[in-house]
Tab-separated table of C-alpha atoms in Angstrom:
chain	number	residue	atom	x	y	z
X	1	MET	CA	0.000	0.000	0.000
X	2	VAL	CA	1.238	3.468	-0.862
X	3	LYS	CA	-0.257	6.735	0.416
X	4	ILE	CA	0.745	10.370	0.113
X	5	ILE	CA	0.050	12.229	3.370
X	6	ASN	CA	0.971	15.898	3.801
X	7	GLY	CA	3.219	15.709	0.739
X	8	LYS	CA	5.170	12.660	1.957
X	9	LYS	CA	5.056	9.126	0.562
X	10	TYR	CA	4.393	6.191	2.888
X	11	SER	CA	4.862	2.751	1.325
X	12	THR	CA	4.459	-0.595	3.047
X	13	ASP	CA	6.479	-2.089	0.166
X	14	THR	CA	9.681	-0.166	0.891
X	15	ALA	CA	9.520	0.561	4.634
X	16	LYS	CA	10.897	-1.851	7.245
X	17	VAL	CA	8.435	-3.715	9.466
X	18	VAL	CA	9.273	-2.867	13.071
X	19	ALA	CA	6.424	-4.713	14.821
X	20	TYR	CA	3.086	-6.385	14.137
X	21	TYR	CA	-0.071	-6.892	16.200
X	22	ASP	CA	-3.427	-8.504	15.551
X	23	ASN	CA	-6.316	-9.256	17.854
X	24	ILE	CA	-6.521	-12.948	17.002
X	25	ASP	CA	-5.480	-15.183	19.864
X	26	GLY	CA	-5.250	-18.964	19.884
X	27	PHE	CA	-8.907	-19.352	20.803
X	28	ARG	CA	-10.226	-17.068	18.066
X	29	ILE	CA	-8.016	-18.113	15.165
X	30	LEU	CA	-10.968	-19.635	13.319
X	31	GLN	CA	-12.909	-16.394	13.624
X	32	CYS	CA	-10.458	-14.218	11.691
X	33	ASN	CA	-13.296	-12.875	9.518
X	34	ASP	CA	-14.965	-11.602	12.668
X	35	ALA	CA	-16.339	-8.064	12.330
X	36	LYS	CA	-13.950	-6.945	15.083
X	37	PHE	CA	-10.757	-8.358	13.540
X	38	PHE	CA	-7.882	-5.931	12.953
X	39	GLU	CA	-4.143	-5.959	12.444
X	40	LYS	CA	-1.664	-3.145	12.922
X	41	THR	CA	1.879	-2.964	11.608
X	42	LEU	CA	4.458	-0.417	12.709
X	43	TYR	CA	6.848	0.578	9.914
X	44	LYS	CA	10.013	2.672	9.739
X	45	LYS	CA	10.921	4.505	6.548
X	46	ARG	CA	14.486	4.855	5.270
X	47	THR	CA	14.256	8.493	6.397
X	48	GLY	CA	13.690	7.355	9.991
X	49	GLU	CA	10.007	8.309	10.018
X	50	TYR	CA	7.459	5.903	11.491
X	51	PHE	CA	3.948	5.033	10.387
X	52	ILE	CA	1.247	2.556	11.315
X	53	CYS	CA	-0.749	0.597	8.754
X	54	THR	CA	-4.074	-0.650	10.099
X	55	GLU	CA	-6.263	-3.192	8.333
X	56	GLY	CA	-9.484	-4.446	9.772
X	57	ASN	CA	-13.145	-5.131	9.464
X	58	ASN	CA	-15.845	-2.668	10.305
X	59	ARG	CA	-19.576	-2.573	9.687
X	60	SER	CA	-19.168	-1.355	6.117
X	61	GLY	CA	-16.407	-3.776	5.115
X	62	VAL	CA	-12.633	-3.862	5.303
X	63	GLU	CA	-10.851	-0.656	6.223
X	64	ILE	CA	-7.190	0.019	5.453
X	65	GLY	CA	-5.306	3.103	6.545
X	66	ILE	CA	-1.882	4.601	7.116
X	67	GLU	CA	-1.116	6.978	9.991
X	68	PRO	CA	2.242	8.753	10.311
X	69	VAL	CA	3.525	8.859	13.908
X	70	SER	CA	6.497	10.404	15.681
X	71	GLU	CA	9.092	8.212	17.380
X	72	GLU	CA	7.327	8.980	20.657
X	73	GLY	CA	4.034	7.899	19.059
X	74	ALA	CA	5.679	4.692	17.821
X	75	LYS	CA	6.916	3.961	21.354
X	76	LYS	CA	3.448	4.616	22.787
X	77	TRP	CA	1.928	2.260	20.185
X	78	SER	CA	4.519	-0.347	21.214
X	79	GLU	CA	3.573	0.023	24.893
X	80	ILE	CA	-0.072	-0.609	24.036
X	81	TYR	CA	0.252	-3.496	21.578
X	82	LEU	CA	3.513	-5.326	22.369
X	83	ASP	CA	4.690	-7.344	25.325
X	84	ALA	CA	7.702	-6.175	27.345
X	85	ASN	CA	10.217	-8.435	25.567
X	86	GLU	CA	9.201	-7.221	22.120
X	87	TYR	CA	9.187	-3.584	23.281
X	88	GLU	CA	12.722	-3.875	24.674
X	89	ARG	CA	13.938	-5.678	21.541
X	90	ILE	CA	12.936	-2.610	19.533
X	91	TRP	CA	13.544	0.309	21.907
X	92	GLY	CA	16.114	-1.033	24.376
X	93	GLU	CA	15.953	-2.130	27.974
X	94	VAL	CA	13.675	-0.185	30.304
X	95	GLU	CA	14.513	0.329	33.972
X	96	GLU	CA	12.175	-1.047	36.624
C-alpha cells in the first residue's frame, strides 16, 4: 500500500516492518473474519520516520489506513500493543 500524506510518501512495500499486532489469539483463530478483527503494523521509513498501517473489518467492510507517527508515538503504540520483551527488543531495555 502506498499513500501520500501531507506531501510525503508512505509505502508498506519499501519501509521496514518494526512490529506487528493482531487481535486474534489462539482461541479465536478460526474467527479471523470476525467483524472486530484488525491488524496493525508499525513501519520505519528509510528516512527514519514511522507510520502505522491498520487493516481491519468494520460494519461497512474492510478498512485500510496509514497513519504517520512520531518516534514517541511509535513507542506509545509499542507500549499498548507489544509485550515487554518485544518492546525492549525494539527500543532497548527499560529500567524497573
